[in-house]
XYZ file of C-alpha atoms in Angstrom:
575
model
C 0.000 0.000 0.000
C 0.849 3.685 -0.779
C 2.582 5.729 1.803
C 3.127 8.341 -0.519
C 0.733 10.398 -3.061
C -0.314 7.447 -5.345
C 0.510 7.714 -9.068
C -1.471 10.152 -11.285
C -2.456 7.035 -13.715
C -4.504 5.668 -10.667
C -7.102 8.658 -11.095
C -7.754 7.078 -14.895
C -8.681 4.431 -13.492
C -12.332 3.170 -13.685
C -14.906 4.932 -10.929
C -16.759 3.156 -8.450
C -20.066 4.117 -6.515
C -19.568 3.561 -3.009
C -22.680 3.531 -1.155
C -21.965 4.239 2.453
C -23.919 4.177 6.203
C -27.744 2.954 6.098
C -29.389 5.546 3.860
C -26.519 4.220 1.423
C -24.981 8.000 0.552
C -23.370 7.308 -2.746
C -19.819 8.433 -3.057
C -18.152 8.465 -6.561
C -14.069 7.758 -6.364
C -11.155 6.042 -8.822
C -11.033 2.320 -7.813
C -7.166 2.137 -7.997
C -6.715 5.211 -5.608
C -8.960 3.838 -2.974
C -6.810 0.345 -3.453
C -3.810 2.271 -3.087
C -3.981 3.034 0.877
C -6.391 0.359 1.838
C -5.562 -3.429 2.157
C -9.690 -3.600 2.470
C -10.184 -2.940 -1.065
C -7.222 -4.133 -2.922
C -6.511 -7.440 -3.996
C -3.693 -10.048 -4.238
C -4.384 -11.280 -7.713
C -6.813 -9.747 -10.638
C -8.605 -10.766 -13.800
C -10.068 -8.289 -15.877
C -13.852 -7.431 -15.668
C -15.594 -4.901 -17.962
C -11.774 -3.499 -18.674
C -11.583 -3.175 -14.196
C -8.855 -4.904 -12.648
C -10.992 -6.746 -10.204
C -9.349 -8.410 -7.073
C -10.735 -12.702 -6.828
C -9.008 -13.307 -3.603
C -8.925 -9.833 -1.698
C -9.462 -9.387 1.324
C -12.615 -6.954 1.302
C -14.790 -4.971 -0.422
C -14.454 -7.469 -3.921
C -14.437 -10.867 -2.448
C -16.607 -13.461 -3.758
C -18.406 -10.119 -5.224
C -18.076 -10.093 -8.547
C -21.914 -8.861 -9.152
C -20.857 -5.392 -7.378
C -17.437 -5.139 -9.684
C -19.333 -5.757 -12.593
C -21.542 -3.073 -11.609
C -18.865 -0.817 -10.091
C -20.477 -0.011 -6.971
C -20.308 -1.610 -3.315
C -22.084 -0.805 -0.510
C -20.457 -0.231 3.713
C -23.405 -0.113 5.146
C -21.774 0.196 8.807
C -19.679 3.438 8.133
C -20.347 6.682 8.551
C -20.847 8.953 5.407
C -19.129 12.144 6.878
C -15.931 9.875 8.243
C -15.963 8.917 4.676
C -15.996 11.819 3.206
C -12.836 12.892 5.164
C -11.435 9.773 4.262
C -11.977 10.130 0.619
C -10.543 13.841 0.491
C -7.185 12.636 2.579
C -7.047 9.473 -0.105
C -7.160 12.388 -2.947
C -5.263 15.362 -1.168
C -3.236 13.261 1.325
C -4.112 16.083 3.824
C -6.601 15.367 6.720
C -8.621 18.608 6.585
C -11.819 18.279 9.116
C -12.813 22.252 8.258
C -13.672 21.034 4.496
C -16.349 18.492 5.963
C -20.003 18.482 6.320
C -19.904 17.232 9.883
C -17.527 20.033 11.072
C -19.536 22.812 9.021
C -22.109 21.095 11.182
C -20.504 20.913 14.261
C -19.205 24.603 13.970
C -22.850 25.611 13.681
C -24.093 24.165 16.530
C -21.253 25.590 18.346
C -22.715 29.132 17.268
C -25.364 28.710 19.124
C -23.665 28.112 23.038
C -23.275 31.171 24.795
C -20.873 30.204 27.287
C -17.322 30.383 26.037
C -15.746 27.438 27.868
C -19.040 25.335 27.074
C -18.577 26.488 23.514
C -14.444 25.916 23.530
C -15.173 22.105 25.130
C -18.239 21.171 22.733
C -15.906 21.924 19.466
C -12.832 20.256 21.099
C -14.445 17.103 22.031
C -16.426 16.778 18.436
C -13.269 17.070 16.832
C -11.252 14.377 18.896
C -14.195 12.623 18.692
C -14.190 12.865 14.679
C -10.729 12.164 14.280
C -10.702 9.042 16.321
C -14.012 7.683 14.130
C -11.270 8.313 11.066
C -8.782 6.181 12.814
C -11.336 3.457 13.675
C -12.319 3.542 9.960
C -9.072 3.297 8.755
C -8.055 0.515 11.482
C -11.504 -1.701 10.029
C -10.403 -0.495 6.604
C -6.824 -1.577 6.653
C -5.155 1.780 6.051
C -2.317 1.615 8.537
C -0.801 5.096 6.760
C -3.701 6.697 7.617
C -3.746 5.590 10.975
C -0.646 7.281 11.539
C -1.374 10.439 9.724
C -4.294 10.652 12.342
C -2.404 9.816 15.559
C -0.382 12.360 14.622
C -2.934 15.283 14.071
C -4.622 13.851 17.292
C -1.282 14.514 19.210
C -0.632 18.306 17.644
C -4.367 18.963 18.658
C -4.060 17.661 22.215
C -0.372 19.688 22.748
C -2.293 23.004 21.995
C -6.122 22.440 24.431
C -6.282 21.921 27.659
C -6.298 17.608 27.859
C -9.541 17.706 30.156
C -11.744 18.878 26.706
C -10.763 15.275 25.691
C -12.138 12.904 28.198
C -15.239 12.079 26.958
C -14.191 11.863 23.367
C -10.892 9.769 24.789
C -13.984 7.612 26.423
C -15.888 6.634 23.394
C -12.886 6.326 21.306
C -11.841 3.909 24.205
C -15.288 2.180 24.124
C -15.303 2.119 20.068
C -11.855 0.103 19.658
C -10.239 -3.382 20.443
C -8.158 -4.420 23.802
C -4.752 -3.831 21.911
C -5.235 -1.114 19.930
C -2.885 1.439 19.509
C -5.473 4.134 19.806
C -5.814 2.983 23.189
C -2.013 3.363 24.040
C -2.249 6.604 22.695
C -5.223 7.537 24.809
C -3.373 6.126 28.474
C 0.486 7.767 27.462
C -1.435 10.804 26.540
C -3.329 11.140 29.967
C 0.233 9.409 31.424
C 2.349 12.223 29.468
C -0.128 15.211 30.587
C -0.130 13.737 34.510
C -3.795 14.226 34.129
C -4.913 10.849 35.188
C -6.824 12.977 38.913
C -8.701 14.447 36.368
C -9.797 12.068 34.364
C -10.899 9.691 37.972
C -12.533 13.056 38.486
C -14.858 13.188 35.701
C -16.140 9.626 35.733
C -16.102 9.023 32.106
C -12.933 6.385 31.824
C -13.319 2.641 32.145
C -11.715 0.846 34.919
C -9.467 -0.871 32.132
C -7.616 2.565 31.556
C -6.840 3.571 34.720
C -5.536 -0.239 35.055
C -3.439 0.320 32.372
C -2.215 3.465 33.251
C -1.390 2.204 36.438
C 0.606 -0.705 34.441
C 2.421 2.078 32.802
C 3.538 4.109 35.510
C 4.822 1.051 37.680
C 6.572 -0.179 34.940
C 8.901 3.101 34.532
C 9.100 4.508 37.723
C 12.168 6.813 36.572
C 10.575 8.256 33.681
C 7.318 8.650 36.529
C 9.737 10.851 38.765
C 11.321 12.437 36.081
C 8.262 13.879 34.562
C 5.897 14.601 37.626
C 3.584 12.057 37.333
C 2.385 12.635 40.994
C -0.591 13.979 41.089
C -1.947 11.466 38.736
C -0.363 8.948 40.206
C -1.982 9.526 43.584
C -5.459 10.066 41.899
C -6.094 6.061 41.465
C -4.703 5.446 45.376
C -1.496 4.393 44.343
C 1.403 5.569 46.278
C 3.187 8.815 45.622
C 6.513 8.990 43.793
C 9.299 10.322 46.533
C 9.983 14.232 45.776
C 13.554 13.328 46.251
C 15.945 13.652 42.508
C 18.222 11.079 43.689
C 18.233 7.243 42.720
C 16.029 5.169 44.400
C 16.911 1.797 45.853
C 14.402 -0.566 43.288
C 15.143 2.188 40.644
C 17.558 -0.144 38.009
C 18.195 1.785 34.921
C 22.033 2.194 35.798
C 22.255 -2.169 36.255
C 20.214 -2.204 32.792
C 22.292 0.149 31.116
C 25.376 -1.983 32.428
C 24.320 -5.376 31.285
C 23.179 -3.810 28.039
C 26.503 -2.458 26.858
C 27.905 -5.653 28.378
C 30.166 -3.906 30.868
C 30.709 -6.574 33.329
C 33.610 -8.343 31.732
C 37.182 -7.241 32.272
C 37.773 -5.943 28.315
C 41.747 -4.826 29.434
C 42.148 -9.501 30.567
C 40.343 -9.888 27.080
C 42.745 -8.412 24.657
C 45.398 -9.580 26.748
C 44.277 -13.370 26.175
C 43.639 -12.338 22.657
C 46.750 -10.896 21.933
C 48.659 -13.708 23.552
C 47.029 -16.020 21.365
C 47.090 -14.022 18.221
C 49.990 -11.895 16.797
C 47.584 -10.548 13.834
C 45.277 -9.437 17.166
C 48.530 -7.873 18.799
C 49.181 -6.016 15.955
C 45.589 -4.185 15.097
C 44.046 -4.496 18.749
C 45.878 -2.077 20.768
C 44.388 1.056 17.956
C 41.021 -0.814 18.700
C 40.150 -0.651 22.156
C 36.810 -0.511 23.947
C 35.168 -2.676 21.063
C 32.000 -4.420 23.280
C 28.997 -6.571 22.312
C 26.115 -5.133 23.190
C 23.071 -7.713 25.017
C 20.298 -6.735 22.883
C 17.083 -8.177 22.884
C 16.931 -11.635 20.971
C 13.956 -10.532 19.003
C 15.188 -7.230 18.053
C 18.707 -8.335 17.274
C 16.689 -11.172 14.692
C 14.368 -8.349 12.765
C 17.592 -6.282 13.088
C 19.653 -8.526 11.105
C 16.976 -9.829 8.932
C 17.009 -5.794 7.625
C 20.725 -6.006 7.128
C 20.538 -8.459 4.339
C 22.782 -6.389 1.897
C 22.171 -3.287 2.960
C 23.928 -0.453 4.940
C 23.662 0.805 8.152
C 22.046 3.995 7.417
C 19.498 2.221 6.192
C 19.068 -0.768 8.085
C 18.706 2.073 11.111
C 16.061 3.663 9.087
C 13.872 0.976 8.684
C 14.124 0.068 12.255
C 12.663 3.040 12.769
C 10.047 2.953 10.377
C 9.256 -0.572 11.790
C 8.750 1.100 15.821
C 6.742 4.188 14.054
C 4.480 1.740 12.618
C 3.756 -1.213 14.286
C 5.624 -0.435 18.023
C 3.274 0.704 20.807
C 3.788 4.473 21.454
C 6.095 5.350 24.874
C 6.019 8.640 25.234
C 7.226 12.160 23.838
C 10.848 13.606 24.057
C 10.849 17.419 22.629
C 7.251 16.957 21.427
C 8.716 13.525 18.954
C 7.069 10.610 19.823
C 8.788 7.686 20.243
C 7.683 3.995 19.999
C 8.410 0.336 21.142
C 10.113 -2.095 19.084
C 7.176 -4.321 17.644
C 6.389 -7.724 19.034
C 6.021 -10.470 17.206
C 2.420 -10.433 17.140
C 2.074 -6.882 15.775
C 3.635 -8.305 12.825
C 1.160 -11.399 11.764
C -1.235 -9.287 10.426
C -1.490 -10.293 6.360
C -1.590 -6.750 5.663
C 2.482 -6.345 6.839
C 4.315 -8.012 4.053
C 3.074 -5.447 2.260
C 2.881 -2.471 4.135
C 6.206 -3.030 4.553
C 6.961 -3.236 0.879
C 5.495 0.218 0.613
C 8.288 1.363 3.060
C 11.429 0.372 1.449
C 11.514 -3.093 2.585
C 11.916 -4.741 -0.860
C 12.144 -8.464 -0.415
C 12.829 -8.497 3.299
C 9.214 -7.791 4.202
C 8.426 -11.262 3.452
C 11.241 -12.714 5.371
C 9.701 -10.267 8.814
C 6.732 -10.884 8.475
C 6.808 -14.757 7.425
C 9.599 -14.913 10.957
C 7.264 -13.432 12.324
C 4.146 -15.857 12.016
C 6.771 -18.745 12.866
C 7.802 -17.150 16.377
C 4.504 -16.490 17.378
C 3.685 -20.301 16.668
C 5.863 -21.761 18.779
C 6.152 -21.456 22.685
C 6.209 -18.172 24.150
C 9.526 -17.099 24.788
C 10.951 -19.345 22.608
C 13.608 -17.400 21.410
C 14.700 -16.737 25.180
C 15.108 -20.609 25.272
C 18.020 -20.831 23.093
C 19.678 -18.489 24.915
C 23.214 -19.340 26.426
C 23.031 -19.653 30.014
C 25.880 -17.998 31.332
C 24.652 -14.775 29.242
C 21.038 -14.422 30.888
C 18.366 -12.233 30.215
C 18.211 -8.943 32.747
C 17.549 -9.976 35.715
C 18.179 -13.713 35.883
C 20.594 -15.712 37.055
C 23.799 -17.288 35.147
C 24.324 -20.867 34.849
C 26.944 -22.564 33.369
C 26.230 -23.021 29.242
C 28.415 -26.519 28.608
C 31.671 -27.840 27.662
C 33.659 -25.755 24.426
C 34.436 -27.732 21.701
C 36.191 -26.665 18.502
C 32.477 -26.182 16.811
C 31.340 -24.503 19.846
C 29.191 -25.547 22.680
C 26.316 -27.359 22.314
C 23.952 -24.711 23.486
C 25.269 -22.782 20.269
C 25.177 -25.090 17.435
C 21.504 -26.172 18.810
C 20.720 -22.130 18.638
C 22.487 -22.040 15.170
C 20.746 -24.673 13.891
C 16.954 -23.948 15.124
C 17.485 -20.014 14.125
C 18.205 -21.405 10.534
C 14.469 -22.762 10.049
C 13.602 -19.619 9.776
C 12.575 -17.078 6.512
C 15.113 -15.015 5.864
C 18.093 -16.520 8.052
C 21.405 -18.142 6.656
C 24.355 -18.907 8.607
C 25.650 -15.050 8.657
C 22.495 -13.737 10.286
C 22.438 -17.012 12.446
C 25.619 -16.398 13.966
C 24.572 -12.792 14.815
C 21.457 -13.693 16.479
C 23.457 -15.939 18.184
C 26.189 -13.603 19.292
C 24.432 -10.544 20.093
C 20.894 -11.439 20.440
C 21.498 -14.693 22.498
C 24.845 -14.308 24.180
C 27.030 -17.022 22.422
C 30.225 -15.148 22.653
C 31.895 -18.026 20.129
C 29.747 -17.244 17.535
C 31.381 -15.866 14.181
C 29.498 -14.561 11.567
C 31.530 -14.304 8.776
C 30.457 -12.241 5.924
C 32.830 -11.004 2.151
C 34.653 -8.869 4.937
C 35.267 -11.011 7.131
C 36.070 -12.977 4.501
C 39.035 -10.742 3.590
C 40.588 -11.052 6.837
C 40.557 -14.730 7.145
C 42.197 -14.561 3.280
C 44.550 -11.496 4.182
C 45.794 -12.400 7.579
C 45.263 -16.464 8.228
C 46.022 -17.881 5.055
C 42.529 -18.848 3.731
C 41.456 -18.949 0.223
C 43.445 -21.526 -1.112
C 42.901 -25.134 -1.928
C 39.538 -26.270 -0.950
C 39.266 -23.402 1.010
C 39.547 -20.895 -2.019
C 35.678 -19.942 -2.019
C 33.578 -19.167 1.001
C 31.107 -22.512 0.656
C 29.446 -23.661 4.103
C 32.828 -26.026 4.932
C 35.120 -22.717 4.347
C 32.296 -20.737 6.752
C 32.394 -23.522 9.473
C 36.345 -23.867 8.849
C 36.701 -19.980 9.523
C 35.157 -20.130 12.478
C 36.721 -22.771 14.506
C 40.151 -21.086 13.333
C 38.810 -17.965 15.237
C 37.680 -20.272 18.344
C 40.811 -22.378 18.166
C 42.655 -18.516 18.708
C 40.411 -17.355 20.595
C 38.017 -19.031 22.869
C 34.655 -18.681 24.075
C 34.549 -15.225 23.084
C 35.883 -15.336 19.847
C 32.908 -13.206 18.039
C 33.988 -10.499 20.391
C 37.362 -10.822 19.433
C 36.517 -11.126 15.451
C 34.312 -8.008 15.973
C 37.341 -5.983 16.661
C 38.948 -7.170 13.785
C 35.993 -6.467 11.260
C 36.224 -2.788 13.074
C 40.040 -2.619 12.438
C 38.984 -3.554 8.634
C 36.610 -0.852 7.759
C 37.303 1.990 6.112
C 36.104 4.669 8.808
C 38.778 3.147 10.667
C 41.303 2.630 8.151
C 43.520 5.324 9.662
C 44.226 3.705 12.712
C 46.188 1.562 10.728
C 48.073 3.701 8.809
C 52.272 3.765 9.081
C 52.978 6.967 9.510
C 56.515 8.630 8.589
C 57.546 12.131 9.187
C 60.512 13.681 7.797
C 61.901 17.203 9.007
C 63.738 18.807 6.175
C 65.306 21.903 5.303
C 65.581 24.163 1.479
C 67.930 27.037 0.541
C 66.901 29.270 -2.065
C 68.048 32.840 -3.003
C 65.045 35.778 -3.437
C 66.208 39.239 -5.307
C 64.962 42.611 -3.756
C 63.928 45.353 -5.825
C 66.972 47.074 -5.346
C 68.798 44.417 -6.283
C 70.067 42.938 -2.998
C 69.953 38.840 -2.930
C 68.584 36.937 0.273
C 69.302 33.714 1.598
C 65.644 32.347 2.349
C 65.760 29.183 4.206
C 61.941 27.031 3.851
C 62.184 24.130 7.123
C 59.537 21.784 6.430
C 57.932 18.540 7.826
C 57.057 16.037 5.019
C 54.437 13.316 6.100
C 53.999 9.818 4.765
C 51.001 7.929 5.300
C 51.135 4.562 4.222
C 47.222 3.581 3.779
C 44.591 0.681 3.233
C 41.913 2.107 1.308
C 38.521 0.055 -0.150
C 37.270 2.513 -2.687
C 33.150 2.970 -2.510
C 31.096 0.289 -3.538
C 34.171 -1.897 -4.540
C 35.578 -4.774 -1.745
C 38.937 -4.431 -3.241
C 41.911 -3.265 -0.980
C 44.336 -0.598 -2.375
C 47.483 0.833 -0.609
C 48.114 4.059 -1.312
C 50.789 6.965 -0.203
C 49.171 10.245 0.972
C 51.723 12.454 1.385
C 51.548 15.955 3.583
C 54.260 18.452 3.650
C 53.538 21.737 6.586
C 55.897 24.512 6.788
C 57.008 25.062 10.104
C 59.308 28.068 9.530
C 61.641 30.683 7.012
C 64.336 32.429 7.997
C 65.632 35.024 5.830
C 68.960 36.534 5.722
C 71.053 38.903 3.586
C 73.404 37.324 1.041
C 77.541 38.210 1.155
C 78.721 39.673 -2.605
């Protein structure tokens, strides 16, 4: 589906009658446009009917309706014409304008005619959240996740500039109006969370007990973000104890212990290179340039999906459609500088037959299918599954190490049981495998070896020739238990400084580096004839570099070559 304005050719398309609500208001609009942002109308594979491309399989308004194709008209009988209407205009203006609408014109007249200003101020502001939300709950039956967003967003920009209590009823019926896991429901509680307004709404008697349950959740779950932002008052309206005035740390407040084991801080990195470099003279050589190289303990879910989007592709954008992943289908946290910022999806939020997709739309290219197909496959088997092939003596936050087996030249058996089960799913080889394994599941002999690693196994341990001349699986599995033979149970870590010493950010670090200091005579005439003796001292330096050009693997060594003066003395020449 669209994310952007859809082509021009989709307005020459053929029109369609859509009949909405129960006196059936018809609406005229291009068929291709509305299957352009909505998974509701548009179809997986077409035939052609009376020159329409007519969906047989789709999901919505065309299935096992070919009478209504062939007449060009179908019928929502449960909708509401004026959400419709500002539906249609956003599909052909991609701007949600409320003013333009009959309701509002209707609203806005109504308003007229209330004489008390804050009456008047509240009755507009809750019609309007109130409007908005029905286009999100259309667009959420409809499948038009784009819209959805667009929505959210105008809700939030609304919200930042009222007063939040105008909102409570409206936040109750949109509560009332949509499912248990919406995200127009995490919208509603961070908002009321966000705005410390949660007295007020137990004040006004409107919200189910499900959202102050849920706010409650919320709050309990982050008490530093609860301190840091105020959340007091609220906090105290649902009889829940107070948050201490106090700035300091609490003693159950662990955000510094999370932030420890998440950058992996606990082992000694200064007894790691030293075992390293005892081992390894190509590691002695590059390390000591390289230092403070750590494996971060990231989430085995989110280190899968991350390296899923990685498949030939750049960091730049691997980051960016991380991003657009959290903006999209990750449960909204909170607001930093009025920009929102979301969860990483679960699983679950990524079943939906809509995502491949969606995400297709976004930039995914082929590696939509591989998320969301992963995705179906996790959320089939136990929960917490991935969390089971974890290696014990790297445990989640919060739980206790145990010891994770005996090393063998292969690696344990925890990891080659890991390896092998993350391999049966879409979209994982042995590369991605290996960094699941390593940073998303805490086997620390892991190697993922990709072209550049590749390079340094050719380069610097002799690979690449005889029946090792080509990276096949036996050269991948052969690489690897060279690293673990060097290096041990943390041999990733140790290859992960290496593949840091090899890129071309870096590739300074490693550059020989020659400086010569020397000194030129020349003679300068004056004016009037005189000669001087003008005598240049300069510092000439020699950098002896690696470089891999843009878009090319191949290694070139080059001389750059920098020469500074550092000073001229001048002095009259002797006839």
């Amino acid at each position: 589906m669209a994310t952007t304005r859809i082509s021009p050719t989709a307005f020459k398309s053929a029109l369609v009658d859509v009949l909405v609500g129960p006196e059936k208001k018809i609406f005229r609009a291009h068929i291709d446009a509305i299957c352009s942002y909505s998974s509701y109308f548009q179809g997986k594979r077409f035939k052609r009917i009376l020159s329409l491309d007519v969906a047989e399989d789709s999901i919505g308004a065309f299935k096992n309706s070919f009478k209504e194709a062939q007449e060009l008209r179908f019928e929502l009988e449960d909708d509401d014409p004026d959400v419709f209407e500002i539906v249609l205009h956003w599909i052909y203006t991609l701007h949600l304008d409320l003013n333009r609408s009959t309701k509002m014109k209707e609203i806005k007249d109504q308003q007229a005619k209330i004489d008390e200003k804050d009456e008047k101020a509240e009755f507009y502001a809750v019609s309007k959240y109130r409007l908005l939300g029905d286009v999100w709950i259309f667009a959420d039956k409809r499948g038009m996740p784009f819209l959805q967003d667009i929505t959210i967003t105008v809700l939030f920009v609304s919200l930042l500039c009222r007063d939040s209590r105008f909102c409570t009823q409206a936040a109750a019926h949109l509560w009332h109006a949509t499912g248990e896991q919406s995200k127009l429901r995490s919208f509603i509680v961070e908002h009321f969370v966000w705005r410390a307004d949660l007295q007020r709404a137990a004040s006004m008697k409107v919200m189910p007990k499900e959202f102050f349950v849920q706010a409650v959740a919320r709050l309990d779950s982050q008490p530093h973000v609860r301190r840091s932002l105020g959340f007091r008052q609220g906090w105290s309206a649902i009889d829940a104890p107070p948050s201490p005035p106090s700035s300091q740390t609490s003693e159950d407040d662990d955000t510094l212990d999370l932030v420890k084991h998440y950058l992996n801080l606990g082992p000694n990195l200064t007894d790691l290179y030293e075992q390293w470099m005892k081992a390894d003279p190509n590691f002695r050589k590059k390390a000591p340039k390289f230092a403070g190289v750590r494996i971060l303990r990231q989430d085995a879910w989110e280190a899968l999906v991350g390296f899923i989007c990685s498949s030939n592709n750049n960091i730049a954008r691997i980051s960016q459609m991380v991003e657009k992943l959290c903006k999209h289908y990750g449960r909204l946290i909170g607001y930093m500088n009025e920009e929102p910022y979301h969860d990483f999806p679960t699983p679950e939020s990524l079943t939906n037959p809509n995502v491949e997709q969606h995400l297709r739309s976004l930039g995914f290219g082929y590696r939509a299918k591989y998320l969301y197909q992963t995705a179906v496959l996790v959320t089939e088997k136990e929960e917490g599954w991935l969390d089971t092939l974890r290696n014990p003596e790297s445990p989640a936050f919060g739980k206790a190490a145990r010891t994770g087996g005996e090393m063998r030249p292969e690696g344990r058996e925890g990891y080659r049981d890991a390896h092998e089960a993350l391999l049966s799913l879409q979209g994982v080889g042995p590369k991605v495998a290996d960094c699941v394994c390593l940073m998303g599941l805490g086997w620390g002999e892991a190697v993922p070896v990709d072209t550049h690693v590749w390079q340094i196994a050719v380069r610097d341990y002799k690979f690449g020739k005889g029946k090792h001349s080509s990276l096949t699986k036996a050269t991948y599995d052969a690489v690897g238990n060279k690293f673990r033979s060097l290096w041990g149970k943390e041999a990733g870590w140790a290859h992960s400084v290496l593949f840091t010493a090899d890129l071309r950010a870096f590739s300074e670090r490693l550059a020989a580096k020659i400086e010569v200091v020397k000194e030129e005579n020349h003679i300068e005439k004056g004016s009037d004839g005189t000669e001087d003796v003008v005598t240049d001292i300069k510092k000439e330096t020699v950098l002896d570099k690696r470089v891999k050009p843009e878009f090319d693997d191949t290694e070139r060594k080059v001389l750059e070559i920098q020469e500074d003066l550092i000073s001229r003395v001048k002095r009259r020449r002797r006839r």
